[in-house]
PDB file of C-alpha atoms in Angstrom:
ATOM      1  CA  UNK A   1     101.084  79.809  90.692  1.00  0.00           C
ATOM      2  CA  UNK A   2      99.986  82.700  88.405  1.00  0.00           C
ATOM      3  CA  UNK A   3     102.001  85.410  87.686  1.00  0.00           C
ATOM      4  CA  UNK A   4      99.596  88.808  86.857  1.00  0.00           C
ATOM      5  CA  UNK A   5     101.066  92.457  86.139  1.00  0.00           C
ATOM      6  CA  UNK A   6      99.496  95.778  87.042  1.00  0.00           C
ATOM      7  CA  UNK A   7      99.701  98.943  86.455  1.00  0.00           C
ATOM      8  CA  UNK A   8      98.979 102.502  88.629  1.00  0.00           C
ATOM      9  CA  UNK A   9      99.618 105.548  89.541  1.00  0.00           C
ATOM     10  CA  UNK A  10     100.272 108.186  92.581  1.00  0.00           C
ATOM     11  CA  UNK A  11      97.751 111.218  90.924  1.00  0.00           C
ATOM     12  CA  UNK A  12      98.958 114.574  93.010  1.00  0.00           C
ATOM     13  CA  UNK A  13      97.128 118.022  92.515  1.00  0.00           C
ATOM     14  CA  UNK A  14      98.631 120.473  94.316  1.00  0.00           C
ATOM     15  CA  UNK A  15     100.458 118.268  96.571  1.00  0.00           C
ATOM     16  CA  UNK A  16      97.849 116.059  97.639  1.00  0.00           C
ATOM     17  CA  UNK A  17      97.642 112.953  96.696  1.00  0.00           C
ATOM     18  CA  UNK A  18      94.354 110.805  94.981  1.00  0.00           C
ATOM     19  CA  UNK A  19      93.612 107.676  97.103  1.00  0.00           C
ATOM     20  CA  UNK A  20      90.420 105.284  96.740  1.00  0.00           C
ATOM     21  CA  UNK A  21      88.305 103.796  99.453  1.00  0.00           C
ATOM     22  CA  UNK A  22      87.536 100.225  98.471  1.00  0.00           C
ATOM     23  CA  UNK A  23      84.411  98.215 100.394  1.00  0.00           C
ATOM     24  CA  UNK A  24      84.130  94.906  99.149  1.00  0.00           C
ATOM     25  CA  UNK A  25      80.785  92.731 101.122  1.00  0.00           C
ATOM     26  CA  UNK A  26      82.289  93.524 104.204  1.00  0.00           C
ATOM     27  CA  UNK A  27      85.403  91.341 103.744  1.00  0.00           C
ATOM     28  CA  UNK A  28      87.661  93.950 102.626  1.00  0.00           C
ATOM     29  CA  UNK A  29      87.607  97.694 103.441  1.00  0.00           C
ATOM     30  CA  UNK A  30      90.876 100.540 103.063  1.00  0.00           C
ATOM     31  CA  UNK A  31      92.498 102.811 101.310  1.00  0.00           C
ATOM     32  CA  UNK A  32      94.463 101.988  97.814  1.00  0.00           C
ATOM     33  CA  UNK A  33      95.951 103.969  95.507  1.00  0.00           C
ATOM     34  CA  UNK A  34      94.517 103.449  91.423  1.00  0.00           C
ATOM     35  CA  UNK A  35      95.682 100.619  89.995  1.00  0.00           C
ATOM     36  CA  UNK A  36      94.448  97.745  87.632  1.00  0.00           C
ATOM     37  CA  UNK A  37      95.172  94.403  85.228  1.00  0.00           C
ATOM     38  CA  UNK A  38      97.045  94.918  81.886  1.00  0.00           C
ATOM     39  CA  UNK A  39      94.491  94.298  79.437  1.00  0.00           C
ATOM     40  CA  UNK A  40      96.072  92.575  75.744  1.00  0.00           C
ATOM     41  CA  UNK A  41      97.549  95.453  73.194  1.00  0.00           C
ATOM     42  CA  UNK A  42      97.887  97.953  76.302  1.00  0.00           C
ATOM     43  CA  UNK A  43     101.469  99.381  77.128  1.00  0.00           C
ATOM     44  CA  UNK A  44     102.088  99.719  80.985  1.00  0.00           C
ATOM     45  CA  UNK A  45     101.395 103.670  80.303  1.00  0.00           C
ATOM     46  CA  UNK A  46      98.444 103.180  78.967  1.00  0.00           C
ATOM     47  CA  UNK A  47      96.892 101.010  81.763  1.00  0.00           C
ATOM     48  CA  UNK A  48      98.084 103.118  84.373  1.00  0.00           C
ATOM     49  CA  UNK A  49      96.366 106.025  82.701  1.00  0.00           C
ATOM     50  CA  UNK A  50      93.432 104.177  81.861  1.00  0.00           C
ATOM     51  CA  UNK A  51      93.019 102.770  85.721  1.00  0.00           C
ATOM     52  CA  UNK A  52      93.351 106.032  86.825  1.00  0.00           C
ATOM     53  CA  UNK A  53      90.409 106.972  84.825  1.00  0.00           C
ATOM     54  CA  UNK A  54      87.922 104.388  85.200  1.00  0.00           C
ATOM     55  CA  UNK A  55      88.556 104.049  89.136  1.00  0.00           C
ATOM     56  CA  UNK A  56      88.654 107.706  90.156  1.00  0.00           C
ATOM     57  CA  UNK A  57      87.342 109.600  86.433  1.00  0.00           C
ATOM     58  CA  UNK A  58      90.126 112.076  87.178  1.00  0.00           C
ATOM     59  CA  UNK A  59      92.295 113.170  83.947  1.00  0.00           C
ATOM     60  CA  UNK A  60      95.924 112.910  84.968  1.00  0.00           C
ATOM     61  CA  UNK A  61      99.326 112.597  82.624  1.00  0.00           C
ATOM     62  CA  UNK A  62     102.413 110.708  83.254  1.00  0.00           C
ATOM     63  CA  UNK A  63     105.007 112.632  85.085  1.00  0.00           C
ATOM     64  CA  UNK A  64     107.835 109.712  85.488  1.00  0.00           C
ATOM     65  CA  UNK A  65     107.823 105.835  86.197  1.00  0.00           C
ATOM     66  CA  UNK A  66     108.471 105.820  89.964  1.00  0.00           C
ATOM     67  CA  UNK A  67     109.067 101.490  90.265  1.00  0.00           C
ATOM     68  CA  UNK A  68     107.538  98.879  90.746  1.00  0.00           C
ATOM     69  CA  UNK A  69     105.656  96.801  93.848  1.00  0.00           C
ATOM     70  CA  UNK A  70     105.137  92.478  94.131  1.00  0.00           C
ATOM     71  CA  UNK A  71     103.004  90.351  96.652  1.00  0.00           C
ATOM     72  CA  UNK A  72     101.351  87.213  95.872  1.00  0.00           C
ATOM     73  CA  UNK A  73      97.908  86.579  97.453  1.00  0.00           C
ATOM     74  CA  UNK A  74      95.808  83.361  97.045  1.00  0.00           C
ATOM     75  CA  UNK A  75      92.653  83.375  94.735  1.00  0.00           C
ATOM     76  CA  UNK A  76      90.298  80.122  94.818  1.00  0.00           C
ATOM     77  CA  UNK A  77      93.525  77.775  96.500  1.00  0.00           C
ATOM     78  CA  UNK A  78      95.456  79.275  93.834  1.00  0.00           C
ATOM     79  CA  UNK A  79      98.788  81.401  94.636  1.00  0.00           C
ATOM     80  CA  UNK A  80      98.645  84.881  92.040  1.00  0.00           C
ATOM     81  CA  UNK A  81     101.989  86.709  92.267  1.00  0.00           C
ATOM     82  CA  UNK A  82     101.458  90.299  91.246  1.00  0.00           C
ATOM     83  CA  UNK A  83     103.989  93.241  90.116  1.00  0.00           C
ATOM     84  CA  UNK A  84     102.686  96.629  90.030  1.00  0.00           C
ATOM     85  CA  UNK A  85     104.183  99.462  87.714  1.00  0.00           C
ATOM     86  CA  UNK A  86     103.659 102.491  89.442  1.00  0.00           C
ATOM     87  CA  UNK A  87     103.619 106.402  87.425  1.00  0.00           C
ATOM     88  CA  UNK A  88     103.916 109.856  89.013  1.00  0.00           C
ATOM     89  CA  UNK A  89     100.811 111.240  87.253  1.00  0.00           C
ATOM     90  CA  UNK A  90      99.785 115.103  87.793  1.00  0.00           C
ATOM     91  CA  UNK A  91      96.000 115.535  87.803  1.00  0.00           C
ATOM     92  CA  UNK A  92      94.194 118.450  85.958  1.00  0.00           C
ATOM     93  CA  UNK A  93      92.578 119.235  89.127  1.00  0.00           C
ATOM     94  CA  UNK A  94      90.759 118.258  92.382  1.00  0.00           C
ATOM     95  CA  UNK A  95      87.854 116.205  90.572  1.00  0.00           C
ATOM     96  CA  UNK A  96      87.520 112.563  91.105  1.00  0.00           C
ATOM     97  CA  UNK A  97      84.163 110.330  91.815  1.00  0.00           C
ATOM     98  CA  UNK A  98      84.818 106.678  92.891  1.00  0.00           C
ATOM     99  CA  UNK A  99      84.010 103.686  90.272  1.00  0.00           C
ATOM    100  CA  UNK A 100      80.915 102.207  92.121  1.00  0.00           C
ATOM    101  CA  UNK A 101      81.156  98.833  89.701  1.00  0.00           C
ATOM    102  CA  UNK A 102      84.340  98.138  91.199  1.00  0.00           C
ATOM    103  CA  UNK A 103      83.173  98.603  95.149  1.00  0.00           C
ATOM    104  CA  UNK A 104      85.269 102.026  95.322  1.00  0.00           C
ATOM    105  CA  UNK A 105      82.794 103.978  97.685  1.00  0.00           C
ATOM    106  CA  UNK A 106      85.057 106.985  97.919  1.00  0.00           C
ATOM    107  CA  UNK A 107      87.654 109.550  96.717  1.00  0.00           C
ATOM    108  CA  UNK A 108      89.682 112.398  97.538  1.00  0.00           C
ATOM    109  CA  UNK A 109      92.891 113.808  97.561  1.00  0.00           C
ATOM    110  CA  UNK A 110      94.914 114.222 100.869  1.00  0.00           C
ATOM    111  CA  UNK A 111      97.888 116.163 102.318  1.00  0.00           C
ATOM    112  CA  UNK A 112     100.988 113.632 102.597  1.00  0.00           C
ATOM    113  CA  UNK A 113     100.860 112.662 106.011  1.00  0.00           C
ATOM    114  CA  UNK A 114      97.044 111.782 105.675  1.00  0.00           C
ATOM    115  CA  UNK A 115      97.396 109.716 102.406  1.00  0.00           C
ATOM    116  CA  UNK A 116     100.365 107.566 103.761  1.00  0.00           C
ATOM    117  CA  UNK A 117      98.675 106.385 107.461  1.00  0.00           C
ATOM    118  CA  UNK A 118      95.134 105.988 105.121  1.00  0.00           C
ATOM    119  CA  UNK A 119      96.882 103.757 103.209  1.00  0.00           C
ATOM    120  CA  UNK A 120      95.935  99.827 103.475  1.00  0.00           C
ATOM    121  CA  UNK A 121      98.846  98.016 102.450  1.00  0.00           C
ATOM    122  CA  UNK A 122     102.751  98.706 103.233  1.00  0.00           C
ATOM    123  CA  UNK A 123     103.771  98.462  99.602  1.00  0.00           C
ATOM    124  CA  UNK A 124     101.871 101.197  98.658  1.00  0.00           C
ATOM    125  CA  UNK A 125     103.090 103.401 101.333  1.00  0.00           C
ATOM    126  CA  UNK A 126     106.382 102.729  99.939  1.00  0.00           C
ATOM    127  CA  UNK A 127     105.469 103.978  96.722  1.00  0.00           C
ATOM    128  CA  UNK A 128     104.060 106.904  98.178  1.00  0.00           C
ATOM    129  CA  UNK A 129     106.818 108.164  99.385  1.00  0.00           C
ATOM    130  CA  UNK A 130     108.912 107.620  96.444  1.00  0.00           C
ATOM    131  CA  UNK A 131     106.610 109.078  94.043  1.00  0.00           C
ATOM    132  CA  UNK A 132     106.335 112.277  97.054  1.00  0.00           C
ATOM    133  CA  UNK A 133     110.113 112.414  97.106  1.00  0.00           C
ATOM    134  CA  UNK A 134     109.966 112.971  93.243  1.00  0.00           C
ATOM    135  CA  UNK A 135     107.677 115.517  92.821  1.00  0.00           C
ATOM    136  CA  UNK A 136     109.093 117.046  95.972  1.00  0.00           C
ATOM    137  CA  UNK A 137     112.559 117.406  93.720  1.00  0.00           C
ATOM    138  CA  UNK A 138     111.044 118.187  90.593  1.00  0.00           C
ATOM    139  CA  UNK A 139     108.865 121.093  92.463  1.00  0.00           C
ATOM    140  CA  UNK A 140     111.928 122.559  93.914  1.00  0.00           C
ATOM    141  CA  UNK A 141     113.273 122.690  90.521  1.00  0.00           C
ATOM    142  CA  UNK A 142     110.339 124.624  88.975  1.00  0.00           C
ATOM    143  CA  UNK A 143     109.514 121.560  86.821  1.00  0.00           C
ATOM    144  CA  UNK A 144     106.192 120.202  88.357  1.00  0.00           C
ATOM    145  CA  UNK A 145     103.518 121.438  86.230  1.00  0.00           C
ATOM    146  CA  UNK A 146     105.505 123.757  83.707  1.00  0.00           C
ATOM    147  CA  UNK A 147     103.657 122.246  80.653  1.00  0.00           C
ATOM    148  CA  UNK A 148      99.890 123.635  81.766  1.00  0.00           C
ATOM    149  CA  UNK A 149     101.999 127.842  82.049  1.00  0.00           C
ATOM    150  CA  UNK A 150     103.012 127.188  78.211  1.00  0.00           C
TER     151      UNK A 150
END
């Protein structure tokens, strides 16, 4: 068993939400949300914001940590058990164009309801809607986005 640790995050721009569209030699096809390995030196911040860029070239900040996601999967007879840090992240706008090198063949952002039945895998739903609940509250409250009016 190997143990390997992720990072992510759920980029919203105007209440939609950034998702990926992975197609992998026809063995694996869906919707994900950005995520990718730790590399050495890197705090969890840093890869989360550094996925986001290199799988979807959108420039987004951390909001908030929203949690964190495990499943295990097997790789070449060999059980990996994965945790995922997940980060609200606000986007700078709508732009995004899918990493090609790492079989992402599309990108957009998409209204709540859309983004959470696209969604591939159950774990990341449940992200989803934590990380909607939060910006949800912190909208009502005025603070969503208060640092680009300054």
């Amino acid at each position: 068993m190997t143990e390997a640790t992720s990072c992510g995050g759920v980029v919203i721009y105007r209440g939609k939400i950034l998702l990926l569209y992975k197609s992998y030699k026809n063995r694996y096809d869906g919707w994900v949300l950005p995520k990718g390995t730790v590399e050495k030196g890197e705090t969890h911040e840093q890869t989360a914001l550094r996925e986001v860029k290199e799988e979807t070239d959108a420039n987004a900040r951390i909001i908030k940590y929203v949690g964190k996601s495990e499943y295990s999967f097997y790789s070449f007879h060999e059980q990996i058990v994965k945790s995922v840090h997940w980060y609200l992240m606000e986007a700078e706008g709508y732009h995004s164009k899918p990493q090609k090198e790492e079989f992402f063949v599309d990108s957009g952002y998409y209204k709540f309801h859309e983004a959470y039945h696209l969604l591939k895998f159950p774990n990341e739903k449940e992200i989803l809607k934590e990380a909607y609940e939060e910006y949800k509250k912190l909208k009502s409250k005025n603070q969503w986005g208060i640092r680009q009016r300054r």
